[in-house]
Amino acid sequence: MCLSHEVLTAAYQGFLDQLTDAGLLIPSGVPGVYGHSGVFERVLEGFDQSITRRSAHLNAEVIRFPGVLNRQHYLKTSHIESFPDLMGSIHSFTGNERDHLGLLQKRADGEDWTQDLKPTQLMLTPATCYPLYPTATGTLREGGRTVDLRSFVFRHEPSIDPCRMQMFRMHEAVRLGSPEQALAHRGLWMELGKEILNAAGLNVECVVANDPFFGRGGRVMAVSQKEQSLKFEMVIPVATAEKPTAIMSCNYHLDYFGKAFGIHTADGQVAHSACMGFGLERVTLALFKTHGFHPDRWPADVKHELGL
Ligand code: AMP
Ligand code: ZN
């Protein structure tokens, strides 16, 4: 179905108003950036613990990176080619006292003071798995690695769709190893991810998907990604039934990160990788949409699953 822009906009604004009126989201004045209430966080953390509990048998190494990425590492990826419009670069002031006075004067005069800032060594993390690969340069141990990650990520995509945030949390599981190991990990998580979401009462559908590559060249890359079935998403209606939202993704990167960061398997091949990622805020919004805004009234099995 082809939905008109107006109908979609109204659906997004309506759901956003409901969420803010209920106090679950606290608007910041910038689209896609919200505070969350204690109830929202309790549900989000309850779901996060369900992921951990139901994947404990995979014995993943747990690593936590902050939501920033070494700028040099960022530049070893092709993010700047593929998603320039989504990036976040951190700048700060590095001048002396005289420069500082100039900066303050510009601010007072309503001029553009941001031109006086300099890039720091940091970018904002575009996806939770990015900081892992540069730390894996070299040869993997026999059997490769499975790593459990969680962080905030930044994507510059301001929107009134409450599910499209600029800063949000991803819980990922990454596999580094042979092509077979990477693909097996993705296959396993397509099943397990669905199981975890179903246990929380979310009846998702699995669809083949593509990333939002930039520009005309990007359209070719998106088609190629889809043709190769590299990305699958678990979708469910959230703001509107007509345009379901992806709340989890399963990706196969081929040897892209292995090549970019010089990661090799124990037998000397370039490592392949796969990752799965739950969008924790989106899952939480899907839970509120599906079960209502009052967790104490949710089905007993869902409350039990989420420890509520
Ligand atoms: P991706 O790396 O694009 O596959 O994203 C992983 C997961 O993060 C997706 O399946 C979504 O659940 C979630 N996600 C992606 N973009 C956003 C966004 N702008 N706001 C909130 N969640 C998002
Ligand atoms: Zn990832």
mmCIF file of C-alpha atoms and ligand atoms in Angstrom:
data_model
loop_
_atom_site.group_PDB
_atom_site.id
_atom_site.type_symbol
_atom_site.label_atom_id
_atom_site.label_comp_id
_atom_site.label_asym_id
_atom_site.label_seq_id
_atom_site.Cartn_x
_atom_site.Cartn_y
_atom_site.Cartn_z
ATOM 1 C CA MET A 1 0.000 0.000 0.000
ATOM 2 C CA CYS A 2 1.217 3.507 -0.823
ATOM 3 C CA LEU A 3 0.516 5.808 2.096
ATOM 4 C CA SER A 4 0.347 9.529 1.567
ATOM 5 C CA HIS A 5 2.894 11.622 3.396
ATOM 6 C CA GLU A 6 0.114 13.406 5.324
ATOM 7 C CA VAL A 7 -1.405 10.186 6.637
ATOM 8 C CA LEU A 8 1.964 8.937 7.868
ATOM 9 C CA THR A 9 2.858 12.283 9.432
ATOM 10 C CA ALA A 10 -0.438 12.330 11.296
ATOM 11 C CA ALA A 11 0.120 8.775 12.570
ATOM 12 C CA TYR A 12 3.634 9.623 13.810
ATOM 13 C CA GLN A 13 2.559 12.871 15.459
ATOM 14 C CA GLY A 14 -0.434 11.147 17.064
ATOM 15 C CA PHE A 15 1.664 8.351 18.580
ATOM 16 C CA LEU A 16 4.338 10.833 19.697
ATOM 17 C CA ASP A 17 1.698 12.972 21.430
ATOM 18 C CA GLN A 18 0.290 9.916 23.212
ATOM 19 C CA LEU A 19 3.757 8.911 24.436
ATOM 20 C CA THR A 20 4.654 12.396 25.670
ATOM 21 C CA ASP A 21 1.209 12.920 27.269
ATOM 22 C CA ALA A 22 1.697 9.625 29.133
ATOM 23 C CA GLY A 23 5.133 10.867 30.271
ATOM 24 C CA LEU A 24 6.947 7.886 28.725
ATOM 25 C CA LEU A 25 8.976 10.160 26.402
ATOM 26 C CA ILE A 26 10.170 13.580 27.522
ATOM 27 C CA PRO A 27 10.797 15.845 24.492
ATOM 28 C CA SER A 28 14.100 17.748 24.351
ATOM 29 C CA GLY A 29 13.079 20.284 21.728
ATOM 30 C CA VAL A 30 15.092 18.401 19.079
ATOM 31 C CA PRO A 31 13.212 15.801 16.993
ATOM 32 C CA GLY A 32 14.350 12.266 17.785
ATOM 33 C CA VAL A 33 16.002 13.079 21.142
ATOM 34 C CA TYR A 34 14.002 12.217 24.269
ATOM 35 C CA GLY A 35 14.295 11.567 27.927
ATOM 36 C CA HIS A 36 12.619 8.385 29.139
ATOM 37 C CA SER A 37 10.512 7.841 32.246
ATOM 38 C CA GLY A 38 11.297 5.277 34.923
ATOM 39 C CA VAL A 39 8.522 3.053 33.552
ATOM 40 C CA PHE A 40 10.034 3.204 30.045
ATOM 41 C CA GLU A 41 13.485 2.326 31.409
ATOM 42 C CA ARG A 42 12.150 -0.542 33.537
ATOM 43 C CA VAL A 43 10.580 -2.116 30.440
ATOM 44 C CA LEU A 44 13.702 -1.494 28.310
ATOM 45 C CA GLU A 45 16.011 -3.054 30.908
ATOM 46 C CA GLY A 46 13.598 -5.939 31.466
ATOM 47 C CA PHE A 47 13.720 -6.754 27.762
ATOM 48 C CA ASP A 48 17.510 -6.349 27.712
ATOM 49 C CA GLN A 49 17.781 -8.918 30.507
ATOM 50 C CA SER A 50 15.531 -11.267 28.575
ATOM 51 C CA ILE A 51 18.018 -11.087 25.643
ATOM 52 C CA THR A 52 20.891 -11.878 28.019
ATOM 53 C CA ARG A 53 19.039 -14.748 29.707
ATOM 54 C CA ARG A 54 17.857 -16.359 26.492
ATOM 55 C CA SER A 55 21.272 -16.132 24.798
ATOM 56 C CA ALA A 56 23.386 -17.177 27.799
ATOM 57 C CA HIS A 57 24.121 -20.569 26.176
ATOM 58 C CA LEU A 58 26.113 -18.802 23.424
ATOM 59 C CA ASN A 59 28.750 -17.819 26.009
ATOM 60 C CA ALA A 60 29.515 -14.538 24.264
ATOM 61 C CA GLU A 61 32.323 -12.331 25.570
ATOM 62 C CA VAL A 62 30.749 -9.214 27.042
ATOM 63 C CA ILE A 63 32.354 -5.889 26.074
ATOM 64 C CA ARG A 64 30.958 -2.387 26.594
ATOM 65 C CA PHE A 65 32.250 0.606 24.629
ATOM 66 C CA PRO A 66 31.101 4.183 25.259
ATOM 67 C CA GLY A 67 29.084 5.803 22.452
ATOM 68 C CA VAL A 68 32.125 7.349 20.798
ATOM 69 C CA LEU A 69 34.523 6.054 18.166
ATOM 70 C CA ASN A 70 38.177 6.839 17.401
ATOM 71 C CA ARG A 71 38.079 9.153 14.352
ATOM 72 C CA GLN A 72 40.988 7.239 12.725
ATOM 73 C CA HIS A 73 39.032 3.996 13.062
ATOM 74 C CA TYR A 74 35.926 5.655 11.645
ATOM 75 C CA LEU A 75 37.943 6.673 8.579
ATOM 76 C CA LYS A 76 39.022 3.074 7.942
ATOM 77 C CA THR A 77 35.373 2.233 7.253
ATOM 78 C CA SER A 78 33.344 3.505 4.294
ATOM 79 C CA HIS A 79 30.698 5.106 6.528
ATOM 80 C CA ILE A 80 31.627 8.570 5.258
ATOM 81 C CA GLU A 81 30.997 7.381 1.676
ATOM 82 C CA SER A 82 27.809 5.435 2.384
ATOM 83 C CA PHE A 83 26.073 7.430 5.148
ATOM 84 C CA PRO A 84 27.561 10.980 5.283
ATOM 85 C CA ASP A 85 24.167 12.417 6.212
ATOM 86 C CA LEU A 86 23.913 10.198 9.303
ATOM 87 C CA MET A 87 27.354 10.841 10.814
ATOM 88 C CA GLY A 88 28.118 12.673 14.025
ATOM 89 C CA SER A 89 31.516 14.312 14.453
ATOM 90 C CA ILE A 90 32.590 15.734 17.818
ATOM 91 C CA HIS A 91 34.175 19.186 17.798
ATOM 92 C CA SER A 92 35.447 21.284 20.688
ATOM 93 C CA PHE A 93 37.274 24.505 21.448
ATOM 94 C CA THR A 94 41.074 24.275 21.463
ATOM 95 C CA GLY A 95 42.091 27.952 21.260
ATOM 96 C CA ASN A 96 43.712 30.320 23.756
ATOM 97 C CA GLU A 97 42.085 33.001 25.916
ATOM 98 C CA ARG A 98 42.086 35.536 23.091
ATOM 99 C CA ASP A 99 40.376 33.038 20.777
ATOM 100 C CA HIS A 100 37.895 32.386 23.574
ATOM 101 C CA LEU A 101 36.959 36.068 23.741
ATOM 102 C CA GLY A 102 36.432 35.998 19.970
ATOM 103 C CA LEU A 103 34.168 32.971 20.316
ATOM 104 C CA LEU A 104 32.094 34.642 23.046
ATOM 105 C CA GLN A 105 31.820 37.812 20.976
ATOM 106 C CA LYS A 106 30.499 35.833 18.020
ATOM 107 C CA ARG A 107 27.919 34.173 20.239
ATOM 108 C CA ALA A 108 26.860 37.555 21.659
ATOM 109 C CA ASP A 109 26.570 39.013 18.145
ATOM 110 C CA GLY A 110 24.510 36.058 16.936
ATOM 111 C CA GLU A 111 27.274 35.026 14.512
ATOM 112 C CA ASP A 112 28.315 31.465 13.685
ATOM 113 C CA TRP A 113 30.709 30.614 16.566
ATOM 114 C CA THR A 114 30.874 26.931 15.568
ATOM 115 C CA GLN A 115 33.408 27.801 12.847
ATOM 116 C CA ASP A 116 35.908 28.393 15.696
ATOM 117 C CA LEU A 117 35.654 24.782 16.876
ATOM 118 C CA LYS A 118 38.123 22.069 15.891
ATOM 119 C CA PRO A 119 37.451 18.362 15.333
ATOM 120 C CA THR A 120 38.404 16.181 18.306
ATOM 121 C CA GLN A 121 39.762 12.635 17.958
ATOM 122 C CA LEU A 122 36.205 11.353 18.312
ATOM 123 C CA MET A 123 33.146 10.573 16.228
ATOM 124 C CA LEU A 124 29.815 9.461 17.662
ATOM 125 C CA THR A 125 29.340 5.695 17.238
ATOM 126 C CA PRO A 126 27.144 4.984 14.193
ATOM 127 C CA ALA A 127 26.448 1.333 15.138
ATOM 128 C CA THR A 128 27.311 -0.524 18.325
ATOM 129 C CA CYS A 129 29.663 -3.011 16.637
ATOM 130 C CA TYR A 130 31.943 -0.393 14.978
ATOM 131 C CA PRO A 131 34.346 0.072 17.937
ATOM 132 C CA LEU A 132 34.879 -3.709 18.198
ATOM 133 C CA TYR A 133 36.567 -4.406 14.837
ATOM 134 C CA PRO A 134 39.614 -2.116 15.312
ATOM 135 C CA THR A 135 40.335 -3.926 18.591
ATOM 136 C CA ALA A 136 40.278 -7.307 16.801
ATOM 137 C CA THR A 137 43.061 -6.549 14.292
ATOM 138 C CA GLY A 138 45.358 -9.594 13.945
ATOM 139 C CA THR A 139 44.614 -13.301 14.108
ATOM 140 C CA LEU A 140 41.506 -14.669 15.785
ATOM 141 C CA ARG A 141 41.781 -17.669 18.074
ATOM 142 C CA GLU A 142 40.594 -21.067 16.761
ATOM 143 C CA GLY A 143 36.796 -20.965 16.470
ATOM 144 C CA GLY A 144 36.678 -17.182 16.115
ATOM 145 C CA ARG A 145 34.862 -14.889 18.539
ATOM 146 C CA THR A 146 31.291 -14.099 19.604
ATOM 147 C CA VAL A 147 30.918 -10.759 21.358
ATOM 148 C CA ASP A 148 27.961 -9.237 23.201
ATOM 149 C CA LEU A 149 27.849 -5.430 22.976
ATOM 150 C CA ARG A 150 25.556 -2.637 24.062
ATOM 151 C CA SER A 151 25.900 1.131 23.638
ATOM 152 C CA PHE A 152 24.223 4.323 22.628
ATOM 153 C CA VAL A 153 24.603 5.148 18.929
ATOM 154 C CA PHE A 154 24.021 8.375 17.034
ATOM 155 C CA ARG A 155 22.346 8.787 13.651
ATOM 156 C CA HIS A 156 21.537 12.215 12.300
ATOM 157 C CA GLU A 157 18.019 11.446 11.128
ATOM 158 C CA PRO A 158 15.685 13.943 12.852
ATOM 159 C CA SER A 159 12.085 12.771 12.541
ATOM 160 C CA ILE A 160 8.703 13.068 14.232
ATOM 161 C CA ASP A 161 8.367 9.286 14.068
ATOM 162 C CA PRO A 162 8.923 8.372 17.737
ATOM 163 C CA CYS A 163 10.652 5.184 16.524
ATOM 164 C CA ARG A 164 13.248 7.165 14.567
ATOM 165 C CA MET A 165 15.608 8.603 17.138
ATOM 166 C CA GLN A 166 18.941 10.376 16.746
ATOM 167 C CA MET A 167 20.446 8.752 19.848
ATOM 168 C CA PHE A 168 19.389 5.281 20.914
ATOM 169 C CA ARG A 169 20.634 2.005 22.363
ATOM 170 C CA MET A 170 21.501 -1.177 20.493
ATOM 171 C CA HIS A 171 22.156 -4.573 22.039
ATOM 172 C CA GLU A 172 24.292 -6.505 19.546
ATOM 173 C CA ALA A 173 25.886 -9.918 19.205
ATOM 174 C CA VAL A 174 28.787 -10.034 16.734
ATOM 175 C CA ARG A 175 30.480 -13.096 15.249
ATOM 176 C CA LEU A 176 33.992 -12.946 13.836
ATOM 177 C CA GLY A 177 35.283 -16.021 12.038
ATOM 178 C CA SER A 178 34.896 -18.012 8.834
ATOM 179 C CA PRO A 179 32.095 -17.298 6.327
ATOM 180 C CA GLU A 180 30.275 -20.397 7.621
ATOM 181 C CA GLN A 181 30.551 -19.257 11.241
ATOM 182 C CA ALA A 182 29.319 -15.761 10.419
ATOM 183 C CA LEU A 183 26.358 -17.084 8.427
ATOM 184 C CA ALA A 184 25.500 -19.655 11.102
ATOM 185 C CA HIS A 185 25.463 -16.867 13.711
ATOM 186 C CA ARG A 186 23.092 -14.820 11.608
ATOM 187 C CA GLY A 187 20.830 -17.827 10.983
ATOM 188 C CA LEU A 188 20.813 -18.708 14.666
ATOM 189 C CA TRP A 189 19.847 -15.149 15.647
ATOM 190 C CA MET A 190 17.088 -14.952 13.056
ATOM 191 C CA GLU A 191 15.471 -17.817 14.983
ATOM 192 C CA LEU A 192 16.488 -16.805 18.505
ATOM 193 C CA GLY A 193 15.643 -13.125 17.926
ATOM 194 C CA LYS A 194 12.149 -14.055 16.862
ATOM 195 C CA GLU A 195 11.820 -16.355 19.881
ATOM 196 C CA ILE A 196 12.895 -13.587 22.290
ATOM 197 C CA LEU A 197 10.497 -11.073 20.714
ATOM 198 C CA ASN A 198 7.639 -13.614 20.669
ATOM 199 C CA ALA A 199 8.247 -14.363 24.364
ATOM 200 C CA ALA A 200 7.618 -10.646 25.035
ATOM 201 C CA GLY A 201 4.356 -10.885 23.079
ATOM 202 C CA LEU A 202 5.702 -9.229 19.911
ATOM 203 C CA ASN A 203 4.602 -11.059 16.759
ATOM 204 C CA VAL A 204 7.243 -9.910 14.327
ATOM 205 C CA GLU A 205 7.688 -10.670 10.671
ATOM 206 C CA CYS A 206 11.134 -11.274 9.139
ATOM 207 C CA VAL A 207 11.814 -9.334 5.918
ATOM 208 C CA VAL A 208 14.842 -8.816 3.683
ATOM 209 C CA ALA A 209 16.051 -5.211 4.012
ATOM 210 C CA ASN A 210 18.674 -2.650 2.998
ATOM 211 C CA ASP A 211 20.560 0.173 4.675
ATOM 212 C CA PRO A 212 19.852 3.811 3.677
ATOM 213 C CA PHE A 213 22.939 4.313 1.477
ATOM 214 C CA PHE A 214 23.415 7.945 0.398
ATOM 215 C CA GLY A 215 22.884 9.358 -3.081
ATOM 216 C CA ARG A 216 22.541 7.849 -6.536
ATOM 217 C CA GLY A 217 25.442 5.413 -6.039
ATOM 218 C CA GLY A 218 23.777 4.456 -2.781
ATOM 219 C CA ARG A 219 20.689 3.231 -4.585
ATOM 220 C CA VAL A 220 22.845 0.713 -6.460
ATOM 221 C CA MET A 221 24.424 -0.454 -3.194
ATOM 222 C CA ALA A 222 21.003 -0.847 -1.568
ATOM 223 C CA VAL A 223 19.775 -2.998 -4.465
ATOM 224 C CA SER A 224 22.935 -5.119 -4.335
ATOM 225 C CA GLN A 225 22.606 -5.578 -0.553
ATOM 226 C CA LYS A 226 19.041 -6.758 -1.026
ATOM 227 C CA GLU A 227 19.877 -9.034 -3.957
ATOM 228 C CA GLN A 228 22.566 -10.733 -1.875
ATOM 229 C CA SER A 229 20.145 -10.995 1.100
ATOM 230 C CA LEU A 230 22.776 -9.522 3.420
ATOM 231 C CA LYS A 231 20.302 -7.858 5.803
ATOM 232 C CA PHE A 232 17.118 -9.112 7.455
ATOM 233 C CA GLU A 233 14.883 -7.163 9.783
ATOM 234 C CA MET A 234 12.183 -8.163 12.277
ATOM 235 C CA VAL A 235 9.333 -5.747 11.725
ATOM 236 C CA ILE A 236 6.088 -5.042 13.603
ATOM 237 C CA PRO A 237 3.499 -2.262 13.452
ATOM 238 C CA VAL A 238 4.310 0.464 15.992
ATOM 239 C CA ALA A 239 3.254 4.015 15.070
ATOM 240 C CA THR A 240 1.117 2.743 12.184
ATOM 241 C CA ALA A 241 -0.069 -0.663 11.021
ATOM 242 C CA GLU A 242 0.547 0.243 7.366
ATOM 243 C CA LYS A 243 4.301 0.851 7.700
ATOM 244 C CA PRO A 244 5.797 -1.633 10.179
ATOM 245 C CA THR A 245 8.982 -0.699 12.077
ATOM 246 C CA ALA A 246 12.235 -2.692 12.208
ATOM 247 C CA ILE A 247 12.972 -3.517 15.853
ATOM 248 C CA MET A 248 15.836 -5.952 15.272
ATOM 249 C CA SER A 249 18.287 -6.618 12.426
ATOM 250 C CA CYS A 250 20.491 -9.520 11.365
ATOM 251 C CA ASN A 251 23.398 -8.574 9.087
ATOM 252 C CA TYR A 252 26.098 -10.450 7.192
ATOM 253 C CA HIS A 253 29.045 -8.156 6.340
ATOM 254 C CA LEU A 254 31.034 -10.661 4.217
ATOM 255 C CA ASP A 255 34.748 -9.783 4.720
ATOM 256 C CA TYR A 256 34.115 -6.026 4.806
ATOM 257 C CA PHE A 257 35.267 -5.380 8.415
ATOM 258 C CA GLY A 258 37.865 -8.167 8.247
ATOM 259 C CA LYS A 259 39.526 -6.397 5.315
ATOM 260 C CA ALA A 260 39.140 -2.872 6.707
ATOM 261 C CA PHE A 261 40.794 -3.781 10.021
ATOM 262 C CA GLY A 262 43.119 -6.665 9.067
ATOM 263 C CA ILE A 263 41.276 -9.393 10.988
ATOM 264 C CA HIS A 264 42.230 -12.987 10.095
ATOM 265 C CA THR A 265 41.000 -16.420 11.077
ATOM 266 C CA ALA A 266 43.355 -18.917 12.755
ATOM 267 C CA ASP A 267 43.986 -20.539 9.338
ATOM 268 C CA GLY A 268 45.013 -17.228 7.761
ATOM 269 C CA GLN A 269 41.867 -16.247 5.834
ATOM 270 C CA VAL A 270 40.377 -12.754 5.998
ATOM 271 C CA ALA A 271 37.688 -12.945 8.697
ATOM 272 C CA HIS A 272 34.025 -12.619 7.840
ATOM 273 C CA SER A 273 31.559 -11.076 10.286
ATOM 274 C CA ALA A 274 27.877 -10.955 11.097
ATOM 275 C CA CYS A 275 25.972 -9.011 13.704
ATOM 276 C CA MET A 276 22.489 -8.948 15.100
ATOM 277 C CA GLY A 277 21.162 -5.865 16.840
ATOM 278 C CA PHE A 278 18.041 -5.120 18.849
ATOM 279 C CA GLY A 279 16.983 -1.468 18.827
ATOM 280 C CA LEU A 280 16.133 -1.262 22.533
ATOM 281 C CA GLU A 281 14.009 1.908 22.388
ATOM 282 C CA ARG A 282 12.104 0.577 19.378
ATOM 283 C CA VAL A 283 11.409 -2.745 21.086
ATOM 284 C CA THR A 284 10.192 -0.819 24.141
ATOM 285 C CA LEU A 285 7.910 1.366 22.008
ATOM 286 C CA ALA A 286 6.578 -1.770 20.279
ATOM 287 C CA LEU A 287 5.812 -3.255 23.714
ATOM 288 C CA PHE A 288 3.860 -0.133 24.767
ATOM 289 C CA LYS A 289 2.012 -0.099 21.457
ATOM 290 C CA THR A 290 1.135 -3.809 21.634
ATOM 291 C CA HIS A 291 0.312 -4.168 25.344
ATOM 292 C CA GLY A 292 -0.741 -0.633 26.328
ATOM 293 C CA PHE A 293 0.894 2.148 28.328
ATOM 294 C CA HIS A 294 0.478 0.485 31.755
ATOM 295 C CA PRO A 295 2.843 -2.471 32.282
ATOM 296 C CA ASP A 296 0.952 -3.542 35.433
ATOM 297 C CA ARG A 297 -1.964 -4.434 33.137
ATOM 298 C CA TRP A 298 0.126 -6.437 30.639
ATOM 299 C CA PRO A 299 -0.410 -10.197 30.137
ATOM 300 C CA ALA A 300 1.035 -12.188 33.044
ATOM 301 C CA ASP A 301 3.445 -14.181 30.834
ATOM 302 C CA VAL A 302 4.895 -10.975 29.308
ATOM 303 C CA LYS A 303 5.330 -9.379 32.741
ATOM 304 C CA HIS A 304 7.028 -12.544 33.943
ATOM 305 C CA GLU A 305 9.324 -12.663 30.893
ATOM 306 C CA LEU A 306 10.404 -9.041 31.427
ATOM 307 C CA GLY A 307 10.624 -9.304 35.219
ATOM 308 C CA LEU A 308 7.994 -6.593 35.683
HETATM 309 P P1 AMP B 1 20.755 -1.120 11.859
HETATM 310 O O1 AMP B 1 22.206 -1.004 12.187
HETATM 311 O O2 AMP B 1 20.272 -0.004 10.985
HETATM 312 O O3 AMP B 1 20.363 -2.469 11.352
HETATM 313 O O4 AMP B 1 19.995 -0.890 13.228
HETATM 314 C C1 AMP B 1 19.884 -1.885 14.229
HETATM 315 C C2 AMP B 1 18.576 -1.695 14.943
HETATM 316 O O5 AMP B 1 18.560 -0.414 15.575
HETATM 317 C C3 AMP B 1 17.366 -1.668 14.023
HETATM 318 O O6 AMP B 1 16.847 -2.951 13.793
HETATM 319 C C4 AMP B 1 16.382 -0.833 14.810
HETATM 320 O O7 AMP B 1 15.701 -1.635 15.727
HETATM 321 C C5 AMP B 1 17.269 0.138 15.559
HETATM 322 N N1 AMP B 1 17.301 1.465 14.898
HETATM 323 C C6 AMP B 1 17.839 1.793 13.702
HETATM 324 N N2 AMP B 1 17.710 3.101 13.448
HETATM 325 C C7 AMP B 1 17.055 3.627 14.504
HETATM 326 C C8 AMP B 1 16.610 4.946 14.850
HETATM 327 N N3 AMP B 1 16.823 6.007 14.054
HETATM 328 N N4 AMP B 1 15.978 5.117 16.035
HETATM 329 C C9 AMP B 1 15.769 4.072 16.868
HETATM 330 N N5 AMP B 1 16.153 2.814 16.595
HETATM 331 C C10 AMP B 1 16.795 2.584 15.441
HETATM 332 ZN ZN ZN B 2 26.497 -4.334 14.016
#
